[in-house]
CSV table of C-alpha atoms and ligand atoms in Angstrom, one decimal:
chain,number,residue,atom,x,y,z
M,1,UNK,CA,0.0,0.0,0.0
M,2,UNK,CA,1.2,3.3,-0.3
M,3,UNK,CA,-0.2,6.8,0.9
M,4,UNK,CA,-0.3,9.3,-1.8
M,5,UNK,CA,-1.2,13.1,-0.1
M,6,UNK,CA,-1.2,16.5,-2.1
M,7,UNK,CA,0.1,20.2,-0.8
M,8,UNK,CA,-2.1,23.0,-1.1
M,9,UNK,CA,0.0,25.6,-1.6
M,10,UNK,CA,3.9,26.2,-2.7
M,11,UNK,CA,4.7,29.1,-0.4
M,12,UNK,CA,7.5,29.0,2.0
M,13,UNK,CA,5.8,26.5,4.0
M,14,UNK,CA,3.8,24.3,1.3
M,15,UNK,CA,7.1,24.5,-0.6
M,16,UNK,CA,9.0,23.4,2.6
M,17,UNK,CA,6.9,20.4,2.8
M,18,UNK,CA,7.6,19.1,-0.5
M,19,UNK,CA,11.8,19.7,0.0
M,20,UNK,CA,12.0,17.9,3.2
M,21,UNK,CA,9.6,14.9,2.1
M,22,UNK,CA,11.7,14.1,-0.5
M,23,UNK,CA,14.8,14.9,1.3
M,24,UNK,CA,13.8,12.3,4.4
M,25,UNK,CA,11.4,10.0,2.3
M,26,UNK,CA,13.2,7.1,3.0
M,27,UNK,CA,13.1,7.7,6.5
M,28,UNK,CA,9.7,9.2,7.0
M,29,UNK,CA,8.2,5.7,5.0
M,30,UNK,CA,9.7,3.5,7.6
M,31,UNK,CA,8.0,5.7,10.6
M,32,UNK,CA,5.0,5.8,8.6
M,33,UNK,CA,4.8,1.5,7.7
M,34,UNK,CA,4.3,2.4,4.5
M,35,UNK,CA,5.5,3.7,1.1
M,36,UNK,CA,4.0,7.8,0.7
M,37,UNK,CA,4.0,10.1,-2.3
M,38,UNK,CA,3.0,13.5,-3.2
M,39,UNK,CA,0.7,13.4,-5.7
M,40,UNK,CA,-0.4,16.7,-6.2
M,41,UNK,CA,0.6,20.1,-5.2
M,42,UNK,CA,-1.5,23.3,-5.7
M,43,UNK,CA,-0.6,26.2,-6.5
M,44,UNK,CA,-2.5,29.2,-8.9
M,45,UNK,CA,1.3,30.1,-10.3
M,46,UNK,CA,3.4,28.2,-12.7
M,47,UNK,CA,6.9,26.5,-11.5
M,48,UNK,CA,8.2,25.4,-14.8
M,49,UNK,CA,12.0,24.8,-12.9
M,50,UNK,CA,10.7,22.8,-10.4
M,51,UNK,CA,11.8,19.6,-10.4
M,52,UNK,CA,8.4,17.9,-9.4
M,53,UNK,CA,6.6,20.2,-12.1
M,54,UNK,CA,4.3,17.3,-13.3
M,55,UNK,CA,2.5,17.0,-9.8
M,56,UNK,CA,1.4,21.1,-10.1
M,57,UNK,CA,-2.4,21.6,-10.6
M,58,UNK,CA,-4.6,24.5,-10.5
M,59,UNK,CA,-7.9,23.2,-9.9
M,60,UNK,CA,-8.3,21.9,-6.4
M,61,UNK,CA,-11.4,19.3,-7.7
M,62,UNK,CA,-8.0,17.2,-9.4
M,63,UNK,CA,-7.2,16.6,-5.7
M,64,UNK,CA,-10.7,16.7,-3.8
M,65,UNK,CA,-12.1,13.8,-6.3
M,66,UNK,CA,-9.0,12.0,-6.3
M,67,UNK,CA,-9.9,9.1,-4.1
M,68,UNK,CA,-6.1,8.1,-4.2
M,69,UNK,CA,-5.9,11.0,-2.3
M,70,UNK,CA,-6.0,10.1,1.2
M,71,UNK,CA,-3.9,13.1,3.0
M,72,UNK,CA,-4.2,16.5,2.1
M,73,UNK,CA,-1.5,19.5,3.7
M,74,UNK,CA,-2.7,22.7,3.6
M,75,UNK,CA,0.0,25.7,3.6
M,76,UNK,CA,-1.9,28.4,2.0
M,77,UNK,CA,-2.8,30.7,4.9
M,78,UNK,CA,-5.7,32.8,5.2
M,79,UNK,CA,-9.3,31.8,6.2
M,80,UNK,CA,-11.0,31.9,2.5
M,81,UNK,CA,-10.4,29.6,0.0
M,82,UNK,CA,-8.6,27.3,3.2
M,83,UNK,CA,-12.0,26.7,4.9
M,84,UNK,CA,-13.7,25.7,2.4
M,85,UNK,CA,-10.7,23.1,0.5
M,86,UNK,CA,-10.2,21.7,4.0
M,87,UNK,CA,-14.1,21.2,4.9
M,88,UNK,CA,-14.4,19.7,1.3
M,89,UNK,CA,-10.9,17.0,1.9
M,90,UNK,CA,-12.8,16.4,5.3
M,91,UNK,CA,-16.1,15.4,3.7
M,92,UNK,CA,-14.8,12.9,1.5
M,93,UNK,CA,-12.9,11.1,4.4
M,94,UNK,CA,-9.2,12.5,3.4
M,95,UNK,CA,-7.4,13.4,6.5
M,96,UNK,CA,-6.0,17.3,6.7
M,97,UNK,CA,-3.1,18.6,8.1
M,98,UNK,CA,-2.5,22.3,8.4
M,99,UNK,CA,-0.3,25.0,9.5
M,100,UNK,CA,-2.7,27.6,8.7
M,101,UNK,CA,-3.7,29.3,12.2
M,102,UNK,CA,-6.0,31.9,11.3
M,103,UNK,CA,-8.0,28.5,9.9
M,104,UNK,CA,-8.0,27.5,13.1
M,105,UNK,CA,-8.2,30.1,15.4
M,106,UNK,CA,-11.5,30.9,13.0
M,107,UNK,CA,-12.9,27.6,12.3
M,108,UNK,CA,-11.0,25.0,14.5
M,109,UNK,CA,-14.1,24.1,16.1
M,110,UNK,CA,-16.1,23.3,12.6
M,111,UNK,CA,-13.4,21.5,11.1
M,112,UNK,CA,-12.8,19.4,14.4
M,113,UNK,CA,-16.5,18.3,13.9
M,114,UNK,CA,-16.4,17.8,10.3
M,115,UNK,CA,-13.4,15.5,10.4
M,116,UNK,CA,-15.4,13.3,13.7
M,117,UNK,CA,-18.3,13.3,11.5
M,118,UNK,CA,-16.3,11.8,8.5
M,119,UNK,CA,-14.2,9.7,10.5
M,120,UNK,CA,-10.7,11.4,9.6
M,121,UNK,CA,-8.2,13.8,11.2
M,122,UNK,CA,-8.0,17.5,11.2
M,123,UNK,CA,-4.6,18.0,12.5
M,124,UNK,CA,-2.5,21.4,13.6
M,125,UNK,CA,0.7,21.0,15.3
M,126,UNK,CA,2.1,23.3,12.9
M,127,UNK,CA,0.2,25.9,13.7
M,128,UNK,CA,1.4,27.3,16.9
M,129,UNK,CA,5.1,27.4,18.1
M,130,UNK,CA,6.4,26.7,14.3
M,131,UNK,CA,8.8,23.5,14.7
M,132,UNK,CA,7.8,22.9,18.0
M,133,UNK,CA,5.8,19.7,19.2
M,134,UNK,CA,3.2,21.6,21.7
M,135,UNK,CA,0.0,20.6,20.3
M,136,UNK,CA,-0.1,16.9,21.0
M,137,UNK,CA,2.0,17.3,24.1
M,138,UNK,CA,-0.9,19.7,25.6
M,139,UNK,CA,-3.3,17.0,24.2
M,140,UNK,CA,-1.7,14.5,25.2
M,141,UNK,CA,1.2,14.0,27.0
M,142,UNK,CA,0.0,16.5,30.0
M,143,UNK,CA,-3.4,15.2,29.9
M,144,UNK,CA,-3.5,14.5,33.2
M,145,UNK,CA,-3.2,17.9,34.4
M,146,UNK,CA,-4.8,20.7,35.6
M,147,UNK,CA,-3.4,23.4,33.5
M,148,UNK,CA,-3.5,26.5,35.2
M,149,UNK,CA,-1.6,28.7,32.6
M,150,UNK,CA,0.3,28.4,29.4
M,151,UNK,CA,2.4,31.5,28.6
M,152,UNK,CA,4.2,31.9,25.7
M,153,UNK,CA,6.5,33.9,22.3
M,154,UNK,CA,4.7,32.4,20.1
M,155,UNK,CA,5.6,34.8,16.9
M,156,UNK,CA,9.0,34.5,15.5
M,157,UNK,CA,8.7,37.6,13.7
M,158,UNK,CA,8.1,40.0,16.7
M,159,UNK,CA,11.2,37.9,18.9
M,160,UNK,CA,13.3,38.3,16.2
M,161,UNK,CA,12.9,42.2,15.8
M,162,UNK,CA,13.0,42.9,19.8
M,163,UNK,CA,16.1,40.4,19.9
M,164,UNK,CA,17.9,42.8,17.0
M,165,UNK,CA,16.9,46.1,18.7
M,166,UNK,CA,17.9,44.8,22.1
M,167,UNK,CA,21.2,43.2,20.6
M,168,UNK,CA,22.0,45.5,17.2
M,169,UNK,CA,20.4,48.3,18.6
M,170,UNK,CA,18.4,48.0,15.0
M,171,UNK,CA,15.5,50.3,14.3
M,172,UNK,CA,12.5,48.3,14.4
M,173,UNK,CA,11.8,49.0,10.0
M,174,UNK,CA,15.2,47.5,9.6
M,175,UNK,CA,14.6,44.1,11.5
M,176,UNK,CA,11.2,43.4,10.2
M,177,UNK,CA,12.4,43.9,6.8
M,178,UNK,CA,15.4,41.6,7.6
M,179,UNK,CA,12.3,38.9,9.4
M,180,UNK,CA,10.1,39.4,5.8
M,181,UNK,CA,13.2,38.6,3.7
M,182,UNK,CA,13.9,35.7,5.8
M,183,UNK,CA,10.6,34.2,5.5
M,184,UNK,CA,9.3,34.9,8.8
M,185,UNK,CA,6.8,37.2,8.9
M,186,UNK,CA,3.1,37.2,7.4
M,187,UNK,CA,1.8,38.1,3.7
M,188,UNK,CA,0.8,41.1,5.3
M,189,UNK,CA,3.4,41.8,8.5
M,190,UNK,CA,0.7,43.9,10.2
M,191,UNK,CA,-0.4,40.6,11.7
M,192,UNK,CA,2.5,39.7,12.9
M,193,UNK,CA,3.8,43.1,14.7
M,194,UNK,CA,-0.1,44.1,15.7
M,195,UNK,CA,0.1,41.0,17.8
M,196,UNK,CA,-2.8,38.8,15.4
M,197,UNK,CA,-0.8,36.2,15.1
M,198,UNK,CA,0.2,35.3,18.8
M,199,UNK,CA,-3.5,36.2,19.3
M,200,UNK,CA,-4.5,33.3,17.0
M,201,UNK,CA,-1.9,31.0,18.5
M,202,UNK,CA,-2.8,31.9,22.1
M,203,UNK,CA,-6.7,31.1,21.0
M,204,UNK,CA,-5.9,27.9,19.6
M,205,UNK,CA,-3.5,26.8,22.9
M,206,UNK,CA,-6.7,28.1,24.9
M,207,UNK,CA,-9.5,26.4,23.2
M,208,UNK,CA,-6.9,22.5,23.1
M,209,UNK,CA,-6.5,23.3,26.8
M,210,UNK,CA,-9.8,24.6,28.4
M,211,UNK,CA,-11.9,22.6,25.3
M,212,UNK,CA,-14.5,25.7,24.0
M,213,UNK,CA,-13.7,27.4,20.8
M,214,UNK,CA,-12.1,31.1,21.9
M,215,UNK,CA,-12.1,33.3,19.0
M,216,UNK,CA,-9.5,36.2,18.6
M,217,UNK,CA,-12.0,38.8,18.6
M,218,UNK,CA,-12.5,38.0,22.0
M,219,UNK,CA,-8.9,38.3,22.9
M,220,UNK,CA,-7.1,41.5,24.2
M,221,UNK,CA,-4.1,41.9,22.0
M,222,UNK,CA,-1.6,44.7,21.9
M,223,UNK,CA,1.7,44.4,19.7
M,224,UNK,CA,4.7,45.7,19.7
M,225,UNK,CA,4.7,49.1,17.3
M,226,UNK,CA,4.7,51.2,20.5
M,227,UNK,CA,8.0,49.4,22.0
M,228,UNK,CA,10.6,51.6,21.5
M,229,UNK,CA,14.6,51.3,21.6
M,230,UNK,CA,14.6,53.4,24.7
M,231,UNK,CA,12.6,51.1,26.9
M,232,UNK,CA,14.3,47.9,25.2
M,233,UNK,CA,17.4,49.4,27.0
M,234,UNK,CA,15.7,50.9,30.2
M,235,UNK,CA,14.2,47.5,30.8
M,236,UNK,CA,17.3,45.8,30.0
M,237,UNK,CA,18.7,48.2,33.0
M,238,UNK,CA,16.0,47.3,35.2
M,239,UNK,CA,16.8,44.0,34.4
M,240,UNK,CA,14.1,42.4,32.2
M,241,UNK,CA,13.7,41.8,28.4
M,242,UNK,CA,10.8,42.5,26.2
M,243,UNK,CA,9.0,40.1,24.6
M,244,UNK,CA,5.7,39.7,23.2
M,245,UNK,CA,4.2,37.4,25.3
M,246,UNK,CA,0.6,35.2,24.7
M,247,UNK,CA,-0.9,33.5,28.0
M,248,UNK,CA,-3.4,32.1,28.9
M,249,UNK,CA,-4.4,31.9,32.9
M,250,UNK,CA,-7.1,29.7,34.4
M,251,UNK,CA,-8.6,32.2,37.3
M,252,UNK,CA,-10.4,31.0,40.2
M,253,UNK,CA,-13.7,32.0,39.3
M,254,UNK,CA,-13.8,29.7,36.9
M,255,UNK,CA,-13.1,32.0,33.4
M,256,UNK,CA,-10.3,31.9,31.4
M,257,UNK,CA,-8.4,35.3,30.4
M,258,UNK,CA,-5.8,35.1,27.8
M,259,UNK,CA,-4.4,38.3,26.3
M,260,UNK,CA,-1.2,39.2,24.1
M,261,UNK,CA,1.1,42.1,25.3
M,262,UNK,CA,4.3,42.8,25.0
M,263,UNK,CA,5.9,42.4,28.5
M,264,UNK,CA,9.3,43.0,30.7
M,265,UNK,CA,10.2,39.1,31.2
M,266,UNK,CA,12.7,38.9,34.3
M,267,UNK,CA,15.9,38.1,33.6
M,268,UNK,CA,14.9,35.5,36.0
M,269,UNK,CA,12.5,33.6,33.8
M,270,UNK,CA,13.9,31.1,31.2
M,271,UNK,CA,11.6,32.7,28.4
M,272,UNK,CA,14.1,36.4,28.9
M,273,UNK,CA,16.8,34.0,26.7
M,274,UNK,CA,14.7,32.8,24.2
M,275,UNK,CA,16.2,35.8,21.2
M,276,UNK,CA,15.8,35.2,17.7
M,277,UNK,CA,13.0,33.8,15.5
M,278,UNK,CA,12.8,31.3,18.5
M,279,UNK,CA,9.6,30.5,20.2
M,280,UNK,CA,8.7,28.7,23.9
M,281,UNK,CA,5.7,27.6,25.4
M,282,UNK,CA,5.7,27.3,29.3
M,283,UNK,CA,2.7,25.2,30.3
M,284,UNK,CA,2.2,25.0,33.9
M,285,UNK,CA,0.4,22.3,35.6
M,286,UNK,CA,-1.0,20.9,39.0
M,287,UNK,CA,1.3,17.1,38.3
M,288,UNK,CA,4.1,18.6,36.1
M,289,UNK,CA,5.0,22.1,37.8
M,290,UNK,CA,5.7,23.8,34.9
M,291,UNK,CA,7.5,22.7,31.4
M,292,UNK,CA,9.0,24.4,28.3
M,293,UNK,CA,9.0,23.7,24.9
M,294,UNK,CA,11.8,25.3,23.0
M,295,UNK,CA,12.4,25.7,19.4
M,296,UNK,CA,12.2,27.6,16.1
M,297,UNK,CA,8.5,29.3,15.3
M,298,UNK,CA,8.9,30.3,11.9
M,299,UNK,CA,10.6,29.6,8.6
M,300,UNK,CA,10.7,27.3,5.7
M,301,UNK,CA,11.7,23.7,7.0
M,302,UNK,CA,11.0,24.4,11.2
M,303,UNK,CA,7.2,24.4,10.1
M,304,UNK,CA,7.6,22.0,7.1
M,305,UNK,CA,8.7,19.0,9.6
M,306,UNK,CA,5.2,19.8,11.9
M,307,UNK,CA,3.1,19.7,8.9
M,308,UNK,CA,4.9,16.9,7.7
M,309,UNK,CA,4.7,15.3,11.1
M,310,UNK,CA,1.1,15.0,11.2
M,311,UNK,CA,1.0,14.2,7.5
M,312,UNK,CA,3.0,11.4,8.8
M,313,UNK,CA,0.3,10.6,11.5
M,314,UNK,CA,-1.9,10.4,8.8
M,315,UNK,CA,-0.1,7.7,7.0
M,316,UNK,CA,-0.3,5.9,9.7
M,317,UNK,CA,-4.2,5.4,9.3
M,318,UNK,CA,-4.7,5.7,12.5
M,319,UNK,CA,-7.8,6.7,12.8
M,320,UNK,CA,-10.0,9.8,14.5
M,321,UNK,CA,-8.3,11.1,17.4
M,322,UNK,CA,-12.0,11.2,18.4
M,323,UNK,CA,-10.5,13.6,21.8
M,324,UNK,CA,-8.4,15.9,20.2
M,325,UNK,CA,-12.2,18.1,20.1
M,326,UNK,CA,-13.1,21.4,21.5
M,327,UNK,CA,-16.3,22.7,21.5
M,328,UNK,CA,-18.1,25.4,19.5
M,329,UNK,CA,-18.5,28.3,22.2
M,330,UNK,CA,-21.8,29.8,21.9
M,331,UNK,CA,-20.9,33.0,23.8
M,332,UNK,CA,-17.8,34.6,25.3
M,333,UNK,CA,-18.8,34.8,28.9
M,334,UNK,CA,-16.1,32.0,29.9
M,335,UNK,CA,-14.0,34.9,28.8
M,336,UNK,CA,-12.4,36.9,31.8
M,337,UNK,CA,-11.9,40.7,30.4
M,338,UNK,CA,-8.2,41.9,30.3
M,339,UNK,CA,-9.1,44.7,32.6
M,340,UNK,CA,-8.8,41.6,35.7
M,341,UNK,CA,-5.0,40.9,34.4
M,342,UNK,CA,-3.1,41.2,37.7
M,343,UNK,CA,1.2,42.1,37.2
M,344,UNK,CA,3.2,44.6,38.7
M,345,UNK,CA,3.7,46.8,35.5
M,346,UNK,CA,6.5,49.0,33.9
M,347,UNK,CA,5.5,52.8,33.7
M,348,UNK,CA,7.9,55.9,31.5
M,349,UNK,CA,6.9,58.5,32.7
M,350,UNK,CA,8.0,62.4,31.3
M,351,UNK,CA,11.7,63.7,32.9
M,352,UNK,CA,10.3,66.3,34.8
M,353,UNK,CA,7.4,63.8,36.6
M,354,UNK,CA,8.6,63.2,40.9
M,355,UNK,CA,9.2,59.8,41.2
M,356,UNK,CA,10.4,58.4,44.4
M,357,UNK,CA,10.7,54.9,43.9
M,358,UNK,CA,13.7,53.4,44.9
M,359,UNK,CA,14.4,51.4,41.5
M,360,UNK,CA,14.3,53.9,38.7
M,361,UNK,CA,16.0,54.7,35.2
M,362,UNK,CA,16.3,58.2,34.4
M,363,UNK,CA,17.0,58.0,30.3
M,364,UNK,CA,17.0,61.1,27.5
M,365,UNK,CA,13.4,59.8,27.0
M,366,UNK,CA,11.9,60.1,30.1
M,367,UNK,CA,11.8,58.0,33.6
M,368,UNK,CA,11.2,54.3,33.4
M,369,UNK,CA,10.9,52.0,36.9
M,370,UNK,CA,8.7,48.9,37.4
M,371,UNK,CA,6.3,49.1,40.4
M,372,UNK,CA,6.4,47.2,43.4
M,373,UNK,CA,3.2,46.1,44.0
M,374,UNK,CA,0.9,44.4,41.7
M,375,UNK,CA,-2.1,46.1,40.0
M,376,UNK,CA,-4.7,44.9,37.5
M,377,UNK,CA,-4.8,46.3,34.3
M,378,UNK,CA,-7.8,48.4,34.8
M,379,UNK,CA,-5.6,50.1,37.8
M,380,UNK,CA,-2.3,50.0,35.7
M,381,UNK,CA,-4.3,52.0,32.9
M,382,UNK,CA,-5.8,54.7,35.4
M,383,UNK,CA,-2.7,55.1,37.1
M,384,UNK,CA,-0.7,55.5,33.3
M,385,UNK,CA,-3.6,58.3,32.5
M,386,UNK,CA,-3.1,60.1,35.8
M,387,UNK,CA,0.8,60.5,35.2
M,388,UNK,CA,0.8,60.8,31.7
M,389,UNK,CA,2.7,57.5,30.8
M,390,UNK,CA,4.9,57.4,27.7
M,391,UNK,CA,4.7,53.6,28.0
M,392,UNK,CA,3.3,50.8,30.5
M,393,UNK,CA,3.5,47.0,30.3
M,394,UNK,CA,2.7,44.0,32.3
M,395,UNK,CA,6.2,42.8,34.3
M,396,UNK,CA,6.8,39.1,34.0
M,397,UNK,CA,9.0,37.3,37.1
Y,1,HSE,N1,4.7,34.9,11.1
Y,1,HSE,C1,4.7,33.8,12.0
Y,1,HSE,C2,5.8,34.1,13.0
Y,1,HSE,C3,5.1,32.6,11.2
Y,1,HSE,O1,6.6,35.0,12.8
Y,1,HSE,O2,5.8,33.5,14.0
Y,1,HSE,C4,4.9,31.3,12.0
Y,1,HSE,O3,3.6,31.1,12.5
C-alpha cells in the first residue's frame, strides 16, 4: 500500500513540505509503515524549474475527487479559500493537516466536527510554536493535568525584531524587513507586529487546553509598534527583556483570560533567553510544575517537519483522534476581560514627573521603573492616565 497526499499551496511553507519529504522520504516511510508520495501540489502560479513540475495543478477538484488522495496539507494561509478546501478534503474522508492558524483560530471548532463526522483527522501542530511539538503534548502527553496557565512567544517575527533592537540596537523597520526577507513574517506583517498572530496561537493553545472554541476577537491583544529602543534598553537596565508574550491563565472564578502584550520578562524567567525567531511555550500544571518547549516558530523547513509530522500521522491510518475536540462556544462569557490581568507593570513617565521609587531609570526619553506592587490592568491604565505615561507593560517574574 502506499499513501499518496497533495500540498495546497507552494509558499514557503507548502514549498517546505515538498523539500524535506523528499529529502527524508526514505526515513519518513519506515516511521510511517508504508510507502507515501505527493501526488499533487496546488498552487495558482506556474513552476516550470521545479523539479516535481508534473504534480502542479490549479484546480483543487483534481485533488478533492482523487480518491487516491488520502492526505491532504494545507500551507496556503488565510481563512477563504482554506476553509472551504479543507471542509471539502474532510467530507470525503481524506485526513488534513494544516499550519494555517488563522483556519484555526477561525474555524477549529467546525473543522474538528467535520473531520469526527467523516471519521478522519483535522490535524494542527504546525500551527502554533512553528517547529515545536506543543499541540499533541498539551493534548496529550500533559493530559492529566490541571493546566493552570500556558504563557508563551509564540511569533518569531516580533522575537526576532525585539532580539535585534535589544542586541544591534536596530530600528525596528530595519529588523522586520530583515524577518520578511527571511521568511518569517506574514503576507501582510501587520499581523505579525499588531500582535494577530500570537492572538490566534494563544486562541488555539486556549481552546486545546480549556476545550471551548475562543475566537481572537474576544482576545485582548496589543503588539509591539509602541516598543521603542529606549525602553528595550531601560528595561534591559532594570533587568528584564521584552517580549511579546501570549498566555493564557485559568482564574479561580472559573473563566479563562488570555491576552497578548508585550511584557518586561525577568531576567529570571527562562523565556528572557529565548532571542531570535525562537519561540517557547511554558505550560504549567498541577502534576508537572511547569515545562518548556523550546524551538524555532517560523521559517521554511522548522514548520515544514510539523506539517509533515502530522501528515505522517496520517499515513499511519490511525484513525479519529475522536478527543483531540473542542467545542463550538456559543458565547464569550467563559471569557475573563483583560481589565482583571493582575502584574506589577513597567510605567515611563516624562523627565520632569517626581518619582520616588527606589528602583528607577532616568534616560534622555523620560523616567522608566517597574512598580512594586501588583495592580490589574484596569488600575495599571488609570494610574498610566493620571501620570501621563509614555509607555506601561505587564512585568513578567
Ligand atoms: N509569522 C509567523 C511568526 C510565522 O513570525 O511566528 C509562524 O507562524
Amino acid at each position: 500500500m502506499s499513501v499518496k497526499f497533495a500540498v495546497l499551496g507552494h509558499g514557503v511553507v507548502g514549498s517546505g513540505v515538498v523539500e524535506l519529504f523528499y529529502k527524508n522520504k526514505k526515513s519518513i516511510e519506515k516511521r510511517a509503515g508504508t510507502e507515501m508520495d505527493i501526488k499533487y501540489i496546488l498552487d495558482l502560479r506556474d513552476f516550470p524549474d521545479s523539479p516535481y513540475k508534473d504534480k502542479f495543478t490549479k484546480d483543487f477538484n483534481d485533488i478533492l475527487n482523487d480518491d487516491e488522495v488520502t492526505s491532504v496539507a494545507e500551507c496556503m494561509g488565510g481563512v477563504e479559500p482554506a476553509f472551504t478546501f479543507v471542509k471539502a478534503c474532510l467530507e470525503k474522508g481524506k485526513s488534513v493537516s494544516t499550519s494555517n492558524k488563522e483556519l484555526v483560530a477561525e474555524k477549529g471548532d467546525i473543522l474538528l466536527q467535520t473531520a469526527k463526522e467523516h471519521n478522519c483527522n483535522f490535524f494542527f501542530e504546525a500551527s502554533v510554536g512553528g517547529a515545536i511539538p506543543i499541540i499533541r503534548p498539551l493534548h496529550r502527553c500533559l493530559a492529566a493535568n490541571d493546566i493552570t496557565k500556558v504563557a508563551g512567544i509564540l511569533n518569531g517575527t516580533t522575537n526576532f525584531i525585539l532580539t535585534k533592537m535589544y542586541n544591534d540596537n536596530m530600528p525596528f523597520a530595519d529588523a522586520l524587513k530583515l524577518a520578511q526577507e527571511l521568511g518569517y513574517a506574514e503576507k501582510d506583517p501587520t499581523a505579525d507586529i499588531e500582535g494577530h498572530d500570537a492572538c490566534r496561537k494563544i486562541c488555539i493553545i486556549s481552546s486545546l487546553v480549556y476545550g471551548k472554541h475562543v475566537y481572537p476577537k474576544s482576545v485582548y491583544t496589543k503588539g509591539i509598534t509602541q516598543v521603542e529602543l529606549c525602553d528595550v534598553e531601560a528595561a534591559d537596565v532594570l533587568g528584564y527583556a521584552i517580549k511579546l508574550v501570549a498566555s493564557v491563565t485559568k482564574l479561580d472564578n472559573g473563566k479563562i483570560l488570555p491576552c497578548v502584550m508585550p511584557t518586561l520578562v525577568s531576567y529570571d524567567n527562562i523565556m528572557a533567553g529565548v532571542n531570535d525567531v525562537f519561540n517557547a511555550v511554558l505550560v504549567y500544571g498541577d502534576g508537572v510544575d511547569q515545562t518548556m518547549f523550546y524551538g524555532r516558530g517560523a521559517g521554511k523547513l522548522p514548520t515544514a517537519s510539523a506539517v509533515l509530522g502530522d501528515v505522517i500521522e496520517t499515513a499511519k491510518g490511525t484513525g479519529t483522534v475522536l478527543s483531540q475536540t473542542w467545542e463550538s462556544a456559543s458565547d464569550d462569557s467563559f471569557i475573563e476581560n483583560v481589565d482583571s490581568y493582575t502584574s506589577r507593570w513597567y510605567f515611563r513617565v516624562p523627565a520632569d514627573t517626581e518619582v520616588d521609587l527606589g528602583g528607577t531609570y532616568s534616560h534622555d526619553d523620560g523616567i522608566s521603573y517597574v512598580t512594586d506592587e501588583e495592580m490589574t490592568f484596569a488600575q495599571a491604565k488609570a494610574k498610566a492616565d493620571e501620570i501621563g505615561a509614555l509607555a506601561f507593560m505587564p512585568v513578567l517574574e
